Short mmCIF file of C-alpha atoms (C1' of nucleotides) in Angstrom, two decimals:
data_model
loop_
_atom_site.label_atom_id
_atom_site.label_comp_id
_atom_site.label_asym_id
_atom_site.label_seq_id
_atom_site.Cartn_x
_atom_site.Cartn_y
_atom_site.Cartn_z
CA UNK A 11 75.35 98.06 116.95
CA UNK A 12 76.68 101.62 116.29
CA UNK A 13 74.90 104.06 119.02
CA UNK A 14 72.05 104.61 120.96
CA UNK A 15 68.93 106.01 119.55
CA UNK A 16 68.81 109.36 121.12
CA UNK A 17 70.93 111.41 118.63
CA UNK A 18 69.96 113.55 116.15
CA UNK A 19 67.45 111.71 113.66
CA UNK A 20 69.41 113.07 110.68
CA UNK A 21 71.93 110.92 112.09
CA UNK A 22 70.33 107.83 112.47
CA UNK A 23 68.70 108.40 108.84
CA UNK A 24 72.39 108.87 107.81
CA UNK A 25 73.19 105.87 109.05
CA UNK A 26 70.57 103.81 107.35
CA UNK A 27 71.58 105.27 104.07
CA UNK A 28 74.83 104.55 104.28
CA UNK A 29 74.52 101.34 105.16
CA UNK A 30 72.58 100.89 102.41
CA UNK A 31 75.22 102.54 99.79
CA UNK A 32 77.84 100.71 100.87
CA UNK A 33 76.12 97.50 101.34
CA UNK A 34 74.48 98.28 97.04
CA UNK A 35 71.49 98.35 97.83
CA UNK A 36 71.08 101.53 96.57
CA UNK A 37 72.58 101.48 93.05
CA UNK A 38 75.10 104.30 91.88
CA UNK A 39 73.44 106.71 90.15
CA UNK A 40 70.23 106.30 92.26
CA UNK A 41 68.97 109.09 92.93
CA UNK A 42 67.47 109.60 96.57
CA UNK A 43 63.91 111.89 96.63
CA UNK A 44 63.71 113.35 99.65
CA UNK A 45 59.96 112.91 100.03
CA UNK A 46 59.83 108.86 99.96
CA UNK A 47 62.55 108.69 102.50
CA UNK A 48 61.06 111.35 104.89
CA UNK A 49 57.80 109.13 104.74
CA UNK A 50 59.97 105.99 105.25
CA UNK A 51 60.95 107.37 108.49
CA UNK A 52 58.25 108.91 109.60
CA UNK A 53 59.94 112.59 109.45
CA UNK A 54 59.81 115.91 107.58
CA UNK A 55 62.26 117.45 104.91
CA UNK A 56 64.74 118.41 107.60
CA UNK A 57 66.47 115.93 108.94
CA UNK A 58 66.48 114.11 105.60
CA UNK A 59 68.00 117.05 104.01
CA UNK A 60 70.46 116.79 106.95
CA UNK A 61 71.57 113.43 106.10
CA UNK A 62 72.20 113.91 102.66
CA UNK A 63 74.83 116.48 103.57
CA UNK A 64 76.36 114.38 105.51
CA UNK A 65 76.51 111.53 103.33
CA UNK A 66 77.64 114.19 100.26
CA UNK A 67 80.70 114.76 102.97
CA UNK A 68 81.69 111.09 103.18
CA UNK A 69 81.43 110.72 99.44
CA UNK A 70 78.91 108.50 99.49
CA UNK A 71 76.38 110.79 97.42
CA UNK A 72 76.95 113.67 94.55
CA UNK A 73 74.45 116.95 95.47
CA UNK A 74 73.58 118.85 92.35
CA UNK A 75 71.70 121.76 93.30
CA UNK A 76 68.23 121.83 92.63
CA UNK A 77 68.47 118.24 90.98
CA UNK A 78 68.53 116.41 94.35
CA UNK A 79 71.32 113.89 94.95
CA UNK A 80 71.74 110.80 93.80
CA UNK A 81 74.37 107.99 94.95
CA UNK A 82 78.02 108.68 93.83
CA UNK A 83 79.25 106.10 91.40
CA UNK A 84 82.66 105.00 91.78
CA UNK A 85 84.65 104.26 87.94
CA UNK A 86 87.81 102.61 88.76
CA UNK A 87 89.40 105.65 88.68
CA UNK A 88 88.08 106.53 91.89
CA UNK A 89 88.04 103.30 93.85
CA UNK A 90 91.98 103.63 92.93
CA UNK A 91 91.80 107.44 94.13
CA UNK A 92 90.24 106.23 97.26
CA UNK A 93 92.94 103.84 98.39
CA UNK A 94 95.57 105.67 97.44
CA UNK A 95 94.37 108.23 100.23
CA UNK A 96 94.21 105.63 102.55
CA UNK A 97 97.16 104.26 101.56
CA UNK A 98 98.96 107.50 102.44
CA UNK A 99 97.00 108.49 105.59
CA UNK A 100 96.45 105.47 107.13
CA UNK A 101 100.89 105.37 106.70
CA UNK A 102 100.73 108.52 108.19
CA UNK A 103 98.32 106.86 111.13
CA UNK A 104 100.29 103.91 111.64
CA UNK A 105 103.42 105.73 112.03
CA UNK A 106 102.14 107.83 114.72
CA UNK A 107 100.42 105.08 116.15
CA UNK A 108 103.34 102.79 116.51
CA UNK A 109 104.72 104.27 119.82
CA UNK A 110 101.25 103.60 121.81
CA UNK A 111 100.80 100.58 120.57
CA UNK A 112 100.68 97.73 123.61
CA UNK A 113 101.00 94.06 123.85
CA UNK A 114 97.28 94.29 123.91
CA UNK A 115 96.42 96.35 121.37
CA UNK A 116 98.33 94.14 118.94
CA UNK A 117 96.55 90.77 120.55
CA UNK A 118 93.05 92.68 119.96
CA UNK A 119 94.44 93.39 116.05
CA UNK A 120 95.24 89.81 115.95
CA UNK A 121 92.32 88.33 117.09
CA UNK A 122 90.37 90.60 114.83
CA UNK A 123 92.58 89.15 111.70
CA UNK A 124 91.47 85.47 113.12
CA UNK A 125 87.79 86.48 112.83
CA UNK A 126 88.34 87.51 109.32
CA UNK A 127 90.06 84.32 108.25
CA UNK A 128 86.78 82.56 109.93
CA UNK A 129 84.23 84.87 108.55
CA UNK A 130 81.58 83.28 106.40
CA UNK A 131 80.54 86.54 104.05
CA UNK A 132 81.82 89.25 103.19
CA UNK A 133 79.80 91.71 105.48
CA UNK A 134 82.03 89.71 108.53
CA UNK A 135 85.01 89.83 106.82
CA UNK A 136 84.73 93.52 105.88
CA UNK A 137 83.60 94.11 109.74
CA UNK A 138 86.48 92.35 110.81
CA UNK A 139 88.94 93.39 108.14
CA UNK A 140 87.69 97.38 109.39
CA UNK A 141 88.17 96.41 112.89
CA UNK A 142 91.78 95.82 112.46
CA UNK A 143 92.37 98.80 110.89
CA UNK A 144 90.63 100.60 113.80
CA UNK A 145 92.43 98.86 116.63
CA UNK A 146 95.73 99.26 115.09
CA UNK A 147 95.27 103.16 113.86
CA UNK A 148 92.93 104.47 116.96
CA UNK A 149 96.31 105.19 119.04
CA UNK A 150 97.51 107.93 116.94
CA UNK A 151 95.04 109.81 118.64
CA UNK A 152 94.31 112.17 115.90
CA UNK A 153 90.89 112.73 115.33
CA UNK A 154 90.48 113.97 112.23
CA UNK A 155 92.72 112.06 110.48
CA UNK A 156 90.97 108.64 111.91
CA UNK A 157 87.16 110.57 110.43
CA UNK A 158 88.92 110.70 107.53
CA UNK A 159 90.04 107.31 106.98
CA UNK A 160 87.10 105.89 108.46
CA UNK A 161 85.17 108.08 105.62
CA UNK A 162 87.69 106.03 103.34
CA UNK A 163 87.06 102.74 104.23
CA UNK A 164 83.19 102.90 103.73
CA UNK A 165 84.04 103.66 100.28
CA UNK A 166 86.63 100.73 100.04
CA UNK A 167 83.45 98.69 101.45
CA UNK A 168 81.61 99.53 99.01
CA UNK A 169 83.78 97.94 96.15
CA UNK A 170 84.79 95.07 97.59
CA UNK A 171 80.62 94.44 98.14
CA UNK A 172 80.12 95.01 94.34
CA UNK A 173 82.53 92.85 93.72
CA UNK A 174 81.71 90.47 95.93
CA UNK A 175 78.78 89.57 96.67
CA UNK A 176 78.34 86.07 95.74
CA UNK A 177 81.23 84.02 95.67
CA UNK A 178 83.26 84.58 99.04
CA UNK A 179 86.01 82.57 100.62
CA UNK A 180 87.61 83.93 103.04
CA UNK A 181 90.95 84.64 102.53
CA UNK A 182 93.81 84.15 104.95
CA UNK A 183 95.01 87.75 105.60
CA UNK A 184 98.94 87.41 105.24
CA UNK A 185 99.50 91.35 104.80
CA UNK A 186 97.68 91.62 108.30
CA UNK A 187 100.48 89.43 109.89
CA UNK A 188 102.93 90.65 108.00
CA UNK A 189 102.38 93.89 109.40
CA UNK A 190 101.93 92.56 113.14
CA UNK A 191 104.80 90.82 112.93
CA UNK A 192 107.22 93.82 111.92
CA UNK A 193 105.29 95.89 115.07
CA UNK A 194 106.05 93.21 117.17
CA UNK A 195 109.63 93.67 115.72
CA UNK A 196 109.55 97.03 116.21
CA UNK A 197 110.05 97.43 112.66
CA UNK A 198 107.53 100.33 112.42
CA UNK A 199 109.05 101.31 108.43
CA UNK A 200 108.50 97.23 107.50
CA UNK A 201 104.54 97.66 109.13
CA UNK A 202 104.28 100.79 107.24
CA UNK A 203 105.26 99.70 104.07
CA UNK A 204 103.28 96.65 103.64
CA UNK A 205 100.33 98.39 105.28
CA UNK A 206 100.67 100.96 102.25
CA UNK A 207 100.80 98.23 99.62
CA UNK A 208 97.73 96.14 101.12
CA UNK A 209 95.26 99.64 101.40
CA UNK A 210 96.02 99.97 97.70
CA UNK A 211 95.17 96.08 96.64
CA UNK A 212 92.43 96.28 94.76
CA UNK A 213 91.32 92.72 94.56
CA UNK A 214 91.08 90.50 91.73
CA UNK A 215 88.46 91.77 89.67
CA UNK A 216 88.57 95.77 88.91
CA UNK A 217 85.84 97.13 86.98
CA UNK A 218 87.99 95.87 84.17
CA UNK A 219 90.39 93.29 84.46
CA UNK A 220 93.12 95.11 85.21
CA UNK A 221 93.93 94.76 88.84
CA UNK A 222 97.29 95.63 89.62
CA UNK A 223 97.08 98.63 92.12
CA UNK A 224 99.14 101.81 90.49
CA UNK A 225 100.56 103.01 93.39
CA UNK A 226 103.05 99.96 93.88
CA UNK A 227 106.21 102.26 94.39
CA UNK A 228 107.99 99.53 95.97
CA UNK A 229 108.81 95.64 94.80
CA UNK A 230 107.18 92.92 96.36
CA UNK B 27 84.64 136.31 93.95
CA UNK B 28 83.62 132.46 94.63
CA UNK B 29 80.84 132.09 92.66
CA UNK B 30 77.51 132.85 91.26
CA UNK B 31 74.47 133.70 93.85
CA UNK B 32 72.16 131.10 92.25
CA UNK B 33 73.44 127.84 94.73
CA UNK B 34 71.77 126.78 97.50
CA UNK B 35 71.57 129.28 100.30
CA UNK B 36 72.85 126.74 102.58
CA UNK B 37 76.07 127.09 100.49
CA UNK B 38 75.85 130.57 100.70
CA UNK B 39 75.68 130.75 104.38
CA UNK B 40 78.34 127.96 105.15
CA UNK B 41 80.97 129.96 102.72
CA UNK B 42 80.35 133.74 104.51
CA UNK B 43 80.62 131.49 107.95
CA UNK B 44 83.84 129.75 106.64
CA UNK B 45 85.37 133.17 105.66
CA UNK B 46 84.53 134.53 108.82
CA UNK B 47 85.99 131.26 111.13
CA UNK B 48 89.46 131.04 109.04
CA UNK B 49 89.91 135.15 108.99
CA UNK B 50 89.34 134.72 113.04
CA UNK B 51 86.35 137.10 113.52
CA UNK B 52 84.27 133.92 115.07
CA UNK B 53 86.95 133.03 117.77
CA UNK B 54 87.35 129.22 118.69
CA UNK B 55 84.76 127.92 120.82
CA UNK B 56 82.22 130.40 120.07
CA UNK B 57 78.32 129.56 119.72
CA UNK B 58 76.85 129.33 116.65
CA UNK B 59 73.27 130.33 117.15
CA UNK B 60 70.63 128.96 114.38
CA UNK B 61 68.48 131.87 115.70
CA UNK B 62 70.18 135.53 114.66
CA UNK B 63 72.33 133.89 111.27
CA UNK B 64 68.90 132.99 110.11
CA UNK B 65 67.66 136.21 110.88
CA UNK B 66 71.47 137.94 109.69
CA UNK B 67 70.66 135.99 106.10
CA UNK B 68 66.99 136.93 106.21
CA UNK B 69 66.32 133.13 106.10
CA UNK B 70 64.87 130.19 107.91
CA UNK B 71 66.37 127.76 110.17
CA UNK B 72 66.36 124.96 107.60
CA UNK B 73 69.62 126.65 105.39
CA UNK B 74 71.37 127.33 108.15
CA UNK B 75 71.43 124.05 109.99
CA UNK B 76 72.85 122.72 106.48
CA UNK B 77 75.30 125.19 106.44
CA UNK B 78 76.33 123.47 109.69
CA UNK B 79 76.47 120.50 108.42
CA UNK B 80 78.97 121.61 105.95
CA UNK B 81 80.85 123.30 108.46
CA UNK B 82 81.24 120.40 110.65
CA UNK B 83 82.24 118.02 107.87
CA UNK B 84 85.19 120.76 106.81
CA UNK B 85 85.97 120.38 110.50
CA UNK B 86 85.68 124.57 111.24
CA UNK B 87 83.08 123.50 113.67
CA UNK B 88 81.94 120.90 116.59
CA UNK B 89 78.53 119.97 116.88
CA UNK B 90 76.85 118.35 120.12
CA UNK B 91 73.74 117.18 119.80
CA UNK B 92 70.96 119.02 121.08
CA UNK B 93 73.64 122.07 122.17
CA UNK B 94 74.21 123.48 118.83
CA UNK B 95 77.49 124.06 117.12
CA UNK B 96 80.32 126.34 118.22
CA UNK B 97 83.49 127.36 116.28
CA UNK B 98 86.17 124.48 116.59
CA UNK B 99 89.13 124.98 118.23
CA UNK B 100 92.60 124.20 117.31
CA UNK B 101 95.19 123.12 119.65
CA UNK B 102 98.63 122.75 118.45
CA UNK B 103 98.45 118.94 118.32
CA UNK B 104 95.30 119.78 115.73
CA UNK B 105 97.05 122.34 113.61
CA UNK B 106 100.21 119.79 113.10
CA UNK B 107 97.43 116.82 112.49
CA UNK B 108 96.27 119.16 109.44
CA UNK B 109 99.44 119.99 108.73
CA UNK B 110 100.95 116.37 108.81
CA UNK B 111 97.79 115.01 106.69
CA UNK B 112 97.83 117.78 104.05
CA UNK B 113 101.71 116.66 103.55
CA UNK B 114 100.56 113.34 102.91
CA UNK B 115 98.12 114.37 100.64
CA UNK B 116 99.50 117.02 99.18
CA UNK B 117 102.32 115.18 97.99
CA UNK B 118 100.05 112.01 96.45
CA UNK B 119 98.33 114.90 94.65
CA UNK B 120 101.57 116.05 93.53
CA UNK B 121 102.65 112.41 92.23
CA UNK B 122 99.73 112.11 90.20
CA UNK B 123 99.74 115.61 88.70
CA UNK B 124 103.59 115.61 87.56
CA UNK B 125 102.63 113.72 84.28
CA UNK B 126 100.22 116.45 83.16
CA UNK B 127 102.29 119.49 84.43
CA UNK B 128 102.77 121.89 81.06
CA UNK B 129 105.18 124.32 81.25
CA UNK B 130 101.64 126.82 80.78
CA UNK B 131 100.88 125.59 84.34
CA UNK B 132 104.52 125.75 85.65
CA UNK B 133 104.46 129.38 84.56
CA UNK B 134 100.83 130.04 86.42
CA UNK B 135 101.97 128.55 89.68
CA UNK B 136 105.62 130.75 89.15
CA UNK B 137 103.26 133.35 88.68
CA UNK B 138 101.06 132.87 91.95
CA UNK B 139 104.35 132.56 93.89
CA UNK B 140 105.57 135.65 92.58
CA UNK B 141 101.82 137.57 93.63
CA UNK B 142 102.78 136.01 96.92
CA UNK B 143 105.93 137.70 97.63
CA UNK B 144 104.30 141.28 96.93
CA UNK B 145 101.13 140.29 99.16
CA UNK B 146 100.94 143.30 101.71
CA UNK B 147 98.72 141.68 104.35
CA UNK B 148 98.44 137.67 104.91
CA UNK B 149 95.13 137.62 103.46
CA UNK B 150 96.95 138.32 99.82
CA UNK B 151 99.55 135.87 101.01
CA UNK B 152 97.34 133.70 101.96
CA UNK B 153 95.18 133.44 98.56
CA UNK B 154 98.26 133.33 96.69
CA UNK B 155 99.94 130.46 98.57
CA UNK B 156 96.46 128.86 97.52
CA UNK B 157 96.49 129.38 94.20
CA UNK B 158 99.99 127.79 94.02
CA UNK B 159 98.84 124.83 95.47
CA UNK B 160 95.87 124.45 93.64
CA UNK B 161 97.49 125.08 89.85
CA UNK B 162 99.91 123.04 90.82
CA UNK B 163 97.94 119.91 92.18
CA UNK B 164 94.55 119.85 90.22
CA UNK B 165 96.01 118.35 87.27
CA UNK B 166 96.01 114.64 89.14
CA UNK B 167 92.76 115.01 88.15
CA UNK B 168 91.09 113.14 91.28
CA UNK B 169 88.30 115.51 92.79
CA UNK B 170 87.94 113.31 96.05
CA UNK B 171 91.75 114.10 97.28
CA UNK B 172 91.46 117.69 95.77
CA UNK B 173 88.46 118.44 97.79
CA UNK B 174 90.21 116.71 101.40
CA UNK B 175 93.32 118.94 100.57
CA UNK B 176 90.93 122.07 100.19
CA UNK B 177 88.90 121.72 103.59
CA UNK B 178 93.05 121.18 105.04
CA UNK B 179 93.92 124.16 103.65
CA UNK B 180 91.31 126.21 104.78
CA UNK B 181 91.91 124.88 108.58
CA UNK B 182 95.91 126.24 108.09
CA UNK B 183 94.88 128.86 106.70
CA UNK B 184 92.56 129.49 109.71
CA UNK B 185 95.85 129.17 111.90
CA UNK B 186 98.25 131.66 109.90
CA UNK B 187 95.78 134.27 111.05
CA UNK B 188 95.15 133.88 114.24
CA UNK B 189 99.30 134.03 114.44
CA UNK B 190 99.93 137.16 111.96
CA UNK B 191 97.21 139.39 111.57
CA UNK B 192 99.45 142.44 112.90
CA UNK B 193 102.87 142.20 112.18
CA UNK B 194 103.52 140.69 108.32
CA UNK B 195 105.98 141.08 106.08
CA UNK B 196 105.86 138.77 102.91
CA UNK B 197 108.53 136.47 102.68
CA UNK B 198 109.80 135.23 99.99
CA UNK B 199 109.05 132.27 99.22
CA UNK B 200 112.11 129.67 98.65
CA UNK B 201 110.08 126.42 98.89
CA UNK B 202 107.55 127.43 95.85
CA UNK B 203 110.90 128.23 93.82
CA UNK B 204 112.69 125.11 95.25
CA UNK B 205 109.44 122.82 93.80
CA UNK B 206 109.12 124.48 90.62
CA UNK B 207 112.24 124.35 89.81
CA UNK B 208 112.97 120.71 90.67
CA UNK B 209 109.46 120.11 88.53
CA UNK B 210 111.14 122.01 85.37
CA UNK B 211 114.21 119.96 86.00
CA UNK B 212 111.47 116.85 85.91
CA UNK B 213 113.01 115.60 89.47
CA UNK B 214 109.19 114.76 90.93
CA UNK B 215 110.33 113.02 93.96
CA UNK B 216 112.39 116.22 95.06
CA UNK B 217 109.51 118.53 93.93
CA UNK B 218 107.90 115.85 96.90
CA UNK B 219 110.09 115.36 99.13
CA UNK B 220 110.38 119.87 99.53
CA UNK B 221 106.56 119.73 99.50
CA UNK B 222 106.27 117.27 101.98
CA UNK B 223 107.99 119.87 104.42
CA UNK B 224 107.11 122.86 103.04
CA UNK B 225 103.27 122.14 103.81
CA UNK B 226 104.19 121.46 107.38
CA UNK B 227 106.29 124.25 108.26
CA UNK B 228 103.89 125.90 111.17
CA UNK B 229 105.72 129.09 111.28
CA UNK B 230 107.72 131.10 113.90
CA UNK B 231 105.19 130.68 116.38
CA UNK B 232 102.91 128.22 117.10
CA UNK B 233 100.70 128.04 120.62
CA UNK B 234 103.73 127.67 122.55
CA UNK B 235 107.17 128.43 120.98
CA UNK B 236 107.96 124.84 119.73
CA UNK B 237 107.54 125.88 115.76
CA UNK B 238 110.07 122.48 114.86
CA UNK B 239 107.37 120.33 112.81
CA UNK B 240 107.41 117.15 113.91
CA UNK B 241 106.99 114.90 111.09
CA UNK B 242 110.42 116.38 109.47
CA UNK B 243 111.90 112.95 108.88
CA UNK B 244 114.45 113.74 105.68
CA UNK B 245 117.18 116.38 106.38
CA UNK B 246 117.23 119.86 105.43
"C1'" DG C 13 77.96 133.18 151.88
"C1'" DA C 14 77.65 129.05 149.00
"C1'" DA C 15 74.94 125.39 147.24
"C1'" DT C 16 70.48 123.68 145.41
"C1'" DC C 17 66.43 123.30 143.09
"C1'" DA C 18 62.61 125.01 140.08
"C1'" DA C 19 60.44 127.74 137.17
"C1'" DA C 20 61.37 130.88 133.17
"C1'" DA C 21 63.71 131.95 129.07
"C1'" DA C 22 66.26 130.64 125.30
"C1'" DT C 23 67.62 127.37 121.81
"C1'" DT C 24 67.65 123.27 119.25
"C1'" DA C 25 65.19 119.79 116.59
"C1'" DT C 26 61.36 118.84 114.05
"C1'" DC C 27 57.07 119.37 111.55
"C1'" DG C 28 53.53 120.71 107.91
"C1'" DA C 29 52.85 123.88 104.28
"C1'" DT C 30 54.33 127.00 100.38
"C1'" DA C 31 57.07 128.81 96.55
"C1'" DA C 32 60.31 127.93 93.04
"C1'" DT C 33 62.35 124.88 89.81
"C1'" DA C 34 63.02 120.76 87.15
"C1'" DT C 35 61.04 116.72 84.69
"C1'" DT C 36 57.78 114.54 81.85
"C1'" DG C 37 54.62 113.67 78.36
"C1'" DA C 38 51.62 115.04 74.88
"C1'" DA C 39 50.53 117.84 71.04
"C1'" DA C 40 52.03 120.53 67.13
"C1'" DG C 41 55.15 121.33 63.47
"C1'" DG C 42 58.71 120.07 60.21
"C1'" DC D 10 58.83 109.68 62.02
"C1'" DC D 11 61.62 112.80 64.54
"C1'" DT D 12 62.15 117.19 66.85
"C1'" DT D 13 60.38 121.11 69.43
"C1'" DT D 14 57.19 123.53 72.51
"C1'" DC D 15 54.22 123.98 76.28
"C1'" DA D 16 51.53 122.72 80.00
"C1'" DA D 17 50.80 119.22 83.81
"C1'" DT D 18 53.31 116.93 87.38
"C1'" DA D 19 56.83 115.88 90.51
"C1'" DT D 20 60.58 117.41 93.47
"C1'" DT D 21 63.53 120.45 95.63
"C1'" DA D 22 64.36 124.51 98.49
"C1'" DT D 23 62.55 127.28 101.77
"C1'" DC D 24 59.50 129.21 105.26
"C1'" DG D 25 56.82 129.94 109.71
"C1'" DA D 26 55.25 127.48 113.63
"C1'" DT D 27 55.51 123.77 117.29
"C1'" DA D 28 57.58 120.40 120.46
"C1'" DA D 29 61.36 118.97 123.19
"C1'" DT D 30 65.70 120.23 125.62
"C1'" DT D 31 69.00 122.83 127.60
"C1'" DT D 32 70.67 126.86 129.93
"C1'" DT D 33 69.66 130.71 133.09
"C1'" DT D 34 67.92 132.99 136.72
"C1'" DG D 35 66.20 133.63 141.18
"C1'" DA D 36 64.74 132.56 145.10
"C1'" DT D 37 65.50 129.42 149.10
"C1'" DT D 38 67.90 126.69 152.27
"C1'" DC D 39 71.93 125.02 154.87
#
DNA sequence: GAATCAAAAATTATCGATAATATTGAAAGG
DNA sequence: CCTTTCAATATTATCGATAATTTTTGATTC
């Protein structure tokens, strides 16, 4: 799905373990022993070492020195710190993106929103809902920016899986059209705005109950 | 001056590499050999590739796979991507931490300024323009954005060397006083709005002459 | 003289083993 | 019965060596 096999094998490991965070498979808290998952994969220390430091940089792990790592939790207060940076760099994206952005590129967005509204569970809708993003934000052509928010939205994933695992319909994405329709427009401040507001939505259950996103600067 | 020699020696390694990529003695595009900085640290290959791994994730390096690492470079498009993204951030931190701002903390960051204007080489400037950031920004409280705004800092920092080792003269520094001031007077979105510029002023030169930031959207 | 190919040298990626440190559980003491 | 101490065990951090690639070098040909 992702790349070919002949990269580094502490990326592919990586890979596998992040899929495996964000998917909760691996419980927050968890804590990963080097040793099992070398065996797992048929490899030494190394590499697995290697992939825990990469996972520690997406935030997908905490490292405590000689104490191994174990995967990060997320409290509220972090989901909410989490889309609050998107919320401001994937702005920041958009904005820059907005005077690349073709005909096409907004069909491909749109037909990505269509596959969300069709998905069955949440893994497609979260694909879909990602690819969006993606298509919309790649133009900006700023490369560590998109790492970053790409960083962001596998955390993002990771809530909305704990949340919702079980019961899934899948919404029809209005803030998605919303902000097509104002790029069509050329309304690039419109796109931008809503965009900020529906990073920051948290969903309808939080942790606790309380779900309204803090960030909401502006009405609705 | 960091801290204590008891972490990781991967951590050790990646920081005297970081020093030594943002102060400009490894210039962009170098090699990074695993070979002689294992032998430099009197260590093994295993610490050092880790160290890489950090390196890359705080963006100082590239790594291809299978053709080592070498020092990243920064065009000007990348140093007004940092610059534009540590804005963004910079000023969410700054949201967040107004609340918990005590006039103790006002006074540190006054202080820091102050160090900054009698800095007699831009390494002093440099780690007092830090520390103002930092004592003013940690109180948000929300490690994830702290540590994103940290790796940002170190990449401008990395390109107000290359541009002034020689000639320097420490200016004084009107933006800290504008922001503190319009914090005391408990005007946030000011204290923002001067942030949100101040971070990406690039300086009198950048690669080529155009200094003009480019995300400058408010007046002056 | 420039381009090409092949062996040689260098370098990265990985492994298996060792040393150092943390965790655990049981025994002793209060 | 609970707490503390100490050894047995498990795990991390690191090393030295090996396998797999890439880069160089040097002749060789057009």
């Amino acid at each position: 799905m992702t790349q070919a096999k002949d990269d580094p094998l502490a990326m592919r490991i990586s890979r596998v373990l992040a899929e495996r965070i964000i998917a909760g498979a691996l419980a927050p808290g968890a804590r990963l022993r080097q040793g099992p998952i070398a065996e797992e994969f048929g490899a030494s220390h190394m590499p697995v070492r290697e992939a825990f430091r990469r996972l520690e940089s997406q935030g997908l792990v905490v490292s405590e020195p000689r104490r191994g790592v174990r995967v990060a939790g997320f409290s509220q207060a972090e989901v909410k710190e989490v889309a609050e940076m998107r919320a401001a760099l994937e702005v920041l994206a958009l904005r820059h993106a907005a005077p690349h952005l073709t005909r096409a590129i907004l069909d491909a967005a749109e037909e990505a929103t269509r596959a969300g509204d069709h998905a069955g569970d949440v893994e497609a809708w979260e694909e879909a809902n990602r690819l969006f993003h993606r298509t919309l934000l790649a133009p900006c052509a700023m490369p560590r920016l998109l790492r970053t928010i790409d960083d962001l939205q596998a955390a993002s994933a990771r809530f909305l899986f704990s949340g919702w695992r079980a019961e899934w319909e899948a919404p029809t994405d209005r803030d998605h059209r919303a902000i097509l329709a104002a790029l069509r427009a050329g309304n690039v401040d419109l796109a931008a705005l809503v965009l900020g507001r529906h990073v920051q939505w948290i969903g309808p259950r939080g942790q606790d109950q309380a779900g309204r996103p803090a960030g909401r600067r502006a009405g609705p």
